[in-house]
Short mmCIF file of C-alpha atoms in Angstrom, two decimals:
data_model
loop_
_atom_site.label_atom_id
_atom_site.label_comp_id
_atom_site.label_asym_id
_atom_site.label_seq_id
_atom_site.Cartn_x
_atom_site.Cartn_y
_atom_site.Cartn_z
CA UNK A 1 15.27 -68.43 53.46
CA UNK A 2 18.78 -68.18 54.85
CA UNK A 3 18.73 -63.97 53.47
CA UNK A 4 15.27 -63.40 54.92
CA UNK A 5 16.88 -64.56 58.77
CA UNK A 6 19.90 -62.71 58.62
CA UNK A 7 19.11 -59.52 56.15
CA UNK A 8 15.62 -58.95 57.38
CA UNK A 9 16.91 -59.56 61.05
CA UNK A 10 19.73 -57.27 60.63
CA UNK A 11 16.95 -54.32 58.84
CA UNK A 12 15.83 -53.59 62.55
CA UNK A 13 19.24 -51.87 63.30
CA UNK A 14 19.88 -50.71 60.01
CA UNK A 15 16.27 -49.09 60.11
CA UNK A 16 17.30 -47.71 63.65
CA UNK A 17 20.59 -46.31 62.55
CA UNK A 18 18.93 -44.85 59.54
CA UNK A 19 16.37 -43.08 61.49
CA UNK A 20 18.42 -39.76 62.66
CA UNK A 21 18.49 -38.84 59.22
CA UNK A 22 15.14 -39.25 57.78
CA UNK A 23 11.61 -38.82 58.67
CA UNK A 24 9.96 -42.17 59.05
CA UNK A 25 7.32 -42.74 55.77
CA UNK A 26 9.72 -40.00 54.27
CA UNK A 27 12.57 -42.81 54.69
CA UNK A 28 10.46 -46.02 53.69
CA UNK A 29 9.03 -44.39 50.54
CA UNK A 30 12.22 -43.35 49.30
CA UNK A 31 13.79 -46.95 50.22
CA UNK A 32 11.07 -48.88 48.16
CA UNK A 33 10.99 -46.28 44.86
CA UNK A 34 14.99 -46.33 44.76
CA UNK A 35 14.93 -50.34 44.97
CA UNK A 36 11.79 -50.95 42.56
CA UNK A 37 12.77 -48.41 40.47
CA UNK A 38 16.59 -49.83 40.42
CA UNK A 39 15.10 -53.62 40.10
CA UNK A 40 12.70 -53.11 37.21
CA UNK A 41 15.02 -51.54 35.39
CA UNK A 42 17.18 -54.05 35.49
CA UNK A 43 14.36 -57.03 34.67
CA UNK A 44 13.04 -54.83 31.87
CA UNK A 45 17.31 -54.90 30.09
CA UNK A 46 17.44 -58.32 30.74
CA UNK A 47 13.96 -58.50 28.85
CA UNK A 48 11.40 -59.40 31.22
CA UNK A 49 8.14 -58.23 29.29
CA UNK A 50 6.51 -55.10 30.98
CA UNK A 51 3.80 -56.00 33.34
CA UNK A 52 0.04 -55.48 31.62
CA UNK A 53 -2.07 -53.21 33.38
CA UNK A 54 -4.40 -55.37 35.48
CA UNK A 55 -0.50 -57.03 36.68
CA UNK A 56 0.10 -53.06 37.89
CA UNK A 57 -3.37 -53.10 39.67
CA UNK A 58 -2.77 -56.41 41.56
CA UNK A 59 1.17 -55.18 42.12
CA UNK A 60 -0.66 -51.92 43.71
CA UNK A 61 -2.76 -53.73 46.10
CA UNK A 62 -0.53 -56.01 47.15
CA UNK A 63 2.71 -53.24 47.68
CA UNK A 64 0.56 -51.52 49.51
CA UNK A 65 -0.17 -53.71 52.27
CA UNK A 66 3.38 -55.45 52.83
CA UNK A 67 5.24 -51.61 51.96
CA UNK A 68 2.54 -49.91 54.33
CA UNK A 69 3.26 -52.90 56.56
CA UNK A 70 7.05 -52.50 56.47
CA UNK A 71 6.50 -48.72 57.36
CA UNK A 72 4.97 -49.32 60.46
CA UNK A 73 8.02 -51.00 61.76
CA UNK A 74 9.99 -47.98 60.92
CA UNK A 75 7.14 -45.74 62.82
CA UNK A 76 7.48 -48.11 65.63
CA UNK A 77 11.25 -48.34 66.37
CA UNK A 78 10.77 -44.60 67.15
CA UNK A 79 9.33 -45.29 70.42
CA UNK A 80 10.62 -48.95 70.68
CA UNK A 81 13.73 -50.81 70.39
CA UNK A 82 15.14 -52.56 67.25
CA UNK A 83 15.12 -55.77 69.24
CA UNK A 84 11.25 -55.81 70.51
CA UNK A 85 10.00 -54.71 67.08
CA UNK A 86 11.60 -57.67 65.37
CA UNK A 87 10.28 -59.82 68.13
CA UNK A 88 6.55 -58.38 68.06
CA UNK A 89 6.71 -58.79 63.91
CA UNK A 90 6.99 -62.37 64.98
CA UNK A 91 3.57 -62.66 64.87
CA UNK A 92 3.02 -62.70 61.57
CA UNK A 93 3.15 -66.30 61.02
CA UNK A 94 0.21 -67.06 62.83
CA UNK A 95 -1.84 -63.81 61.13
CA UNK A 96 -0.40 -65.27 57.89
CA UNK A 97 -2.19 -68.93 58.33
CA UNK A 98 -4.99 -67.14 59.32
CA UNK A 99 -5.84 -65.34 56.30
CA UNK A 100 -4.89 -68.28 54.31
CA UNK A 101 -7.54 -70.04 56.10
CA UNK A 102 -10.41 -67.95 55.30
CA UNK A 103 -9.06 -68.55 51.76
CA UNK A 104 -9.49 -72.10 51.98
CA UNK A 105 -6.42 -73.31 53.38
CA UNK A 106 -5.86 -74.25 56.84
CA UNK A 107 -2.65 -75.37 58.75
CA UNK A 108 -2.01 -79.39 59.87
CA UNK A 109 -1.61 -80.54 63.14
CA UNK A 110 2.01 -80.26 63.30
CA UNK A 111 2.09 -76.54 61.44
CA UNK A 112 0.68 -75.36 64.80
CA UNK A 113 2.30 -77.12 66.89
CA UNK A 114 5.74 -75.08 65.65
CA UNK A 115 3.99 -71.98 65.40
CA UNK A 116 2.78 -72.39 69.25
CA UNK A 117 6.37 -73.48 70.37
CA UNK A 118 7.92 -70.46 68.20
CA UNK A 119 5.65 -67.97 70.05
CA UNK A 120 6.66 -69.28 73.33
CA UNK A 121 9.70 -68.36 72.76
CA UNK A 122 9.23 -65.29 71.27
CA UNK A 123 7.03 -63.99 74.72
CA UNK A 124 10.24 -65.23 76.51
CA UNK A 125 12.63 -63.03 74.58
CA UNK A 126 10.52 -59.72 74.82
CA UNK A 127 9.39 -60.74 78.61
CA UNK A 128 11.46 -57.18 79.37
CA UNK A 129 7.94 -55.84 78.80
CA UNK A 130 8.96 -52.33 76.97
CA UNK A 131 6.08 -52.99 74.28
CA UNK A 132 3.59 -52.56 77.82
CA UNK A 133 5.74 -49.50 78.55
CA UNK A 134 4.84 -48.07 74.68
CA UNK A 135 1.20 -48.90 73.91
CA UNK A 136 1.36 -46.74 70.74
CA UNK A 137 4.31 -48.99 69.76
CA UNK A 138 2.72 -51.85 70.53
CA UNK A 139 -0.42 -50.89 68.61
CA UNK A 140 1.60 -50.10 65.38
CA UNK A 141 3.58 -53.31 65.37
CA UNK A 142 0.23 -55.03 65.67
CA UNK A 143 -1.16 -53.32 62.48
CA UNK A 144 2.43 -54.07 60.83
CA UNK A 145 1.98 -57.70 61.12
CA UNK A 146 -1.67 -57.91 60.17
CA UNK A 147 -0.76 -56.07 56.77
CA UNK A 148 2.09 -57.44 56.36
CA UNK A 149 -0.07 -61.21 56.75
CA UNK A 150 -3.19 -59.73 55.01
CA UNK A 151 -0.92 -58.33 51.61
CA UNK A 152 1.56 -61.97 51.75
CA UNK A 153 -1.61 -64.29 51.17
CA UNK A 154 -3.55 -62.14 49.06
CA UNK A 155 -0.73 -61.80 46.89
CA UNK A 156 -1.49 -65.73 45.92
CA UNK A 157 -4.55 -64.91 45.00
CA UNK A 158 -4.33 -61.98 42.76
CA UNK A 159 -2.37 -61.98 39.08
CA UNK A 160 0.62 -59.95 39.60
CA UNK A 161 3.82 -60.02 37.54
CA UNK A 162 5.47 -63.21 37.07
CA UNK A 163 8.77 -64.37 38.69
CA UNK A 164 11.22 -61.16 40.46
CA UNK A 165 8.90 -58.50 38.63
CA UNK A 166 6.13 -58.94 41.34
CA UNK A 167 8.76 -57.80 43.32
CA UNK A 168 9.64 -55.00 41.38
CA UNK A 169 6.07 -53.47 40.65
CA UNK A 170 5.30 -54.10 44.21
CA UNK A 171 7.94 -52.13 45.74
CA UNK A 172 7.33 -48.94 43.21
CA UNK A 173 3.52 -48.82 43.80
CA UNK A 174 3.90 -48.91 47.79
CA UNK A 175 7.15 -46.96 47.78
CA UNK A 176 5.30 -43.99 45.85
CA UNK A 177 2.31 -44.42 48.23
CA UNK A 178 4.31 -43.96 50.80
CA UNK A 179 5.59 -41.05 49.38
CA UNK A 180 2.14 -39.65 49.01
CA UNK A 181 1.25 -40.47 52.21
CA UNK A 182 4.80 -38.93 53.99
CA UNK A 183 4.12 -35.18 51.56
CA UNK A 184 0.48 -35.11 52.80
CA UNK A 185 1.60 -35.18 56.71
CA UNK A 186 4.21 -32.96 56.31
CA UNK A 187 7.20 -34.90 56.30
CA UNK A 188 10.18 -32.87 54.64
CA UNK A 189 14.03 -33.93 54.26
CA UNK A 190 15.48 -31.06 56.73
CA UNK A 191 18.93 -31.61 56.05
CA UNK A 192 21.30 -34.14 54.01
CA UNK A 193 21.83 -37.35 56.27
CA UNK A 194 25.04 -37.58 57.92
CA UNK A 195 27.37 -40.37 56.98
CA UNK A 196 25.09 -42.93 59.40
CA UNK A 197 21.97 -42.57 58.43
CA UNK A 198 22.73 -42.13 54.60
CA UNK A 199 25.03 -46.36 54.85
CA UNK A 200 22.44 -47.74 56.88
CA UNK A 201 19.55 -46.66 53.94
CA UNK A 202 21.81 -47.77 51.02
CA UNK A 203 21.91 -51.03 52.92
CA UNK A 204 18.11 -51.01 53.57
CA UNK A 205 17.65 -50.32 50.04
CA UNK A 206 20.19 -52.70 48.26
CA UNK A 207 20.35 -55.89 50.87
CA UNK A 208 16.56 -54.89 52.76
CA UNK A 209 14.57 -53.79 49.86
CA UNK A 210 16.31 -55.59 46.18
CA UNK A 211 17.91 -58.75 47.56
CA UNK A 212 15.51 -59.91 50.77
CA UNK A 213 12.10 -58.66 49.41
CA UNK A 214 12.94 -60.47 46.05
CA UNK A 215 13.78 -63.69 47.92
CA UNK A 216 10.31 -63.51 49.85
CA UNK A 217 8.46 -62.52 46.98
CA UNK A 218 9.72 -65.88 45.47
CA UNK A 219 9.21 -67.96 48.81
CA UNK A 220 5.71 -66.62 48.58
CA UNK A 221 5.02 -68.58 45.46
CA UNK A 222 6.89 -71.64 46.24
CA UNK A 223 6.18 -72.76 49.84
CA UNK A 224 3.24 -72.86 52.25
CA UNK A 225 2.50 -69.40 54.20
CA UNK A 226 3.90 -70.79 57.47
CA UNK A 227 7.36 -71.92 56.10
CA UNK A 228 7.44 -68.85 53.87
CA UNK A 229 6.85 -66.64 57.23
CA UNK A 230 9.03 -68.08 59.52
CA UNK A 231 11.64 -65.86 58.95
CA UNK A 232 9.39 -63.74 61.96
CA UNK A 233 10.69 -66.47 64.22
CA UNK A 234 14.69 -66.05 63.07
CA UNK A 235 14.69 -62.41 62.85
CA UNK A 236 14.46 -61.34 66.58
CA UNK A 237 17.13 -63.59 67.12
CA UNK A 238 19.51 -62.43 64.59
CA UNK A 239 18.19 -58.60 65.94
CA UNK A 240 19.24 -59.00 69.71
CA UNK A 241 22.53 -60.76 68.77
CA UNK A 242 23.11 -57.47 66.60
CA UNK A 243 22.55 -55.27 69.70
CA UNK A 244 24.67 -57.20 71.49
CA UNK A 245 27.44 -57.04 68.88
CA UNK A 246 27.31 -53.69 67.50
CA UNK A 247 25.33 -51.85 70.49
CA UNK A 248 26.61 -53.47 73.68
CA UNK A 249 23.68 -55.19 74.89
CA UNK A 250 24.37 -57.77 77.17
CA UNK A 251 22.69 -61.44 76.42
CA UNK A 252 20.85 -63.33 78.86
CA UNK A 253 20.07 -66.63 79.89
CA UNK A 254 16.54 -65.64 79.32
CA UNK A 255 17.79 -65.08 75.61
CA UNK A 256 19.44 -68.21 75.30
CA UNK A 257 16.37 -70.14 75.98
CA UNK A 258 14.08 -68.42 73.59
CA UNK A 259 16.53 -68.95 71.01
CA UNK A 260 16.16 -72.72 71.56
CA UNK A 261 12.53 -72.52 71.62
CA UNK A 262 12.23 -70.38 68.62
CA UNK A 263 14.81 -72.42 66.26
CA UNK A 264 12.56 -75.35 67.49
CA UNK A 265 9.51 -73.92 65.97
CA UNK A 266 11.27 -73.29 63.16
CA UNK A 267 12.09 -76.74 62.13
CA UNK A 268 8.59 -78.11 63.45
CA UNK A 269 7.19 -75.82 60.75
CA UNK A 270 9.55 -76.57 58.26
CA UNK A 271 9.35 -80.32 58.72
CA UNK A 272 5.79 -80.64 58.54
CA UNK A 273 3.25 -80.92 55.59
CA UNK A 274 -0.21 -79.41 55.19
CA UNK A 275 -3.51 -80.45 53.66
CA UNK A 276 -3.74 -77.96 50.12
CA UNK A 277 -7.85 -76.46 49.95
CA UNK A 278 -7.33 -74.26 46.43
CA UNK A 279 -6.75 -75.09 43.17
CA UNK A 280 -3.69 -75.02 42.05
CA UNK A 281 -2.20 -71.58 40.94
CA UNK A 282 1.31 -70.50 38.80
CA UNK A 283 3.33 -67.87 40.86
CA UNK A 284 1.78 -65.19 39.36
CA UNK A 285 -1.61 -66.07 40.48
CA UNK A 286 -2.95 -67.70 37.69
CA UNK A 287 -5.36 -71.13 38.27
CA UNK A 288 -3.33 -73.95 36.27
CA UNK A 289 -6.36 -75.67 35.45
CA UNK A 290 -4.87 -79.04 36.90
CA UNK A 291 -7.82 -79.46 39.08
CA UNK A 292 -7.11 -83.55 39.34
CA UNK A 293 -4.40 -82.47 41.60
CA UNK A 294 -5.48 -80.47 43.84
CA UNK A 295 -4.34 -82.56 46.58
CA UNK A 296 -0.82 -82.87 45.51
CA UNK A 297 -0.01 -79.21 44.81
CA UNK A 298 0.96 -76.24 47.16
CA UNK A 299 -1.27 -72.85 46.28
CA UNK A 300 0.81 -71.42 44.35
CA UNK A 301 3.48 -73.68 43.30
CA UNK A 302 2.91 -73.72 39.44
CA UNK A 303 5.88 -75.97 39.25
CA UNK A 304 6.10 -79.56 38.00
CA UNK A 305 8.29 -82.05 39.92
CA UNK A 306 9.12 -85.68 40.58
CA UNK A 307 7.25 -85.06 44.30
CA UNK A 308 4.11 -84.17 42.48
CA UNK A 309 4.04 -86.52 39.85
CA UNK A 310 4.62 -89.57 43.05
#
């Protein structure tokens, strides 16, 4: 959790310094090929057993969404700031319980209580207004979090690859979507990226893509949707601080505040427990079988501990 609030926070600038030198999908495809393509290879030498085809099917659907999601952001921060993208993602939490929902599983009392205290202080951070000043911004950021929500829950659902290779096969099949997607609109590498452009996509690619995406993936699995998602609430935080540090921007009162608000959510959420309305499931996916406890266990958690057993 702590690498998805300070890498993921810090991918807004990184994906704004990276930006000069790449066309947008151009840039996102290319960052999710190198790191699946670097991150399977290294499962597959350390013998993790390659992924069966229906795994590569699920992988597809589900890379697509949260890849496709990602890329939006990137599309985005060219009319927007770094800053007010990473606070607009912030909605994701609340898109993310509500697909879960319509799956069966629904938030408790408290859940929503730190999601509605997060937002608030997520509208005080961007209250600025430049998302009213870019509608098409503000439109694509709203897309970004739905698929980003839509791809996170369906992904516990749907058999893909076990453990860090769900990462892996999830960042090649988006990445070369992408790809498609960027050759069929035109997009074309002009020139070699300057110095810039070309650290801040190596970061993206190594910290971003291998490290923070892996970490989510395995969140994902382990936690309920609104603890796994409440990075959203962390990362716009950890985004303006950056523009203060590295681009000058000068830090409010106004920011102060929402910072309070929004750590609040964030330990409401992560504090509070939720009533379980599917079967049990293994990370991958998978149904368990353990139907007796379907009370006890978090959709998939395919683990066994002393909490479950009480």
């Amino acid at each position: 959790m702590l690498a998805l609030y300070f890498i993921w926070g810090s991918t807004f600038l990184a994906i704004r310094l990276a930006l000069p030198g790449f066309p947008p999908l151009m840039m996102s495809g290319l960052r999710f090929v190198c790191a699946g393509g670097i991150f399977y290879l290294v499962l597959r030498l350390r013998g993790e057993p390659r992924p069966s085809r229906v795994e590569w099917f699920a992988a597809f659907r589900v890379g697509t969404l949260l890849i496709c999601g990602n890329a939006l952001v990137v599309v985005a921060e060219q009319w927007v700031s770094s800053g007010v993208a990473a606070v607009a993602i912030a909605s994701v939490p609340l898109w993310s319980v509500l697909f879960a929902g319509l799956w069966g599983r629904w938030p408790g009392k408290g859940e929503w209580v730190g999601l509605a205290v997060g937002l608030v202080g997520v509208a005080l951070l961007q209250s600025g207004g430049e998302l009213r000043a870019s509608p098409a911004g503000a439109i694509v950021l709203l897309l970004s979090a739905i698929t980003w929500a839509l791809g996170s829950m369906w992904s516990r659902r749907l058999p893909i690859p076990s453990g860090l290779m769900a990462a892996a096969t999830e960042m090649l099949t988006g990445g070369a979507v992408l790809l498609c997607v960027a050759v069929l609109r035109g997009e074309r590498m002009a020139a070699m990226p300057g110095v810039q452009p070309l650290a801040a996509f190596v970061y993206l690619v190594v910290f971003g893509s291998i490290v923070a995406y892996s970490a989510y993936t395995y969140l994902l699995a382990k936690v309920r949707p609104a603890l796994a998602t409440n990075y959203a609430y962390v990362s716009p935080v950890v985004a303006v601080l950056l523009g203060a540090l590295v681009a000058g921007e000068r830090v409010t009162g106004v920011a102060v505040a929402a910072l309070v608000l929004i750590l609040a959510g964030v330990a409401i959420v992560a504090t509070q427990g939720s009533r379980g309305r599917l079967p049990p499931q293994e990370a991958d996916g998978r149904r368990t079988g353990r139907l007796a406890r379907l009370d006890l266990v978090e959709p998939g958690a395919g683990h066994d501990n002393k909490a479950e057993r009480a």
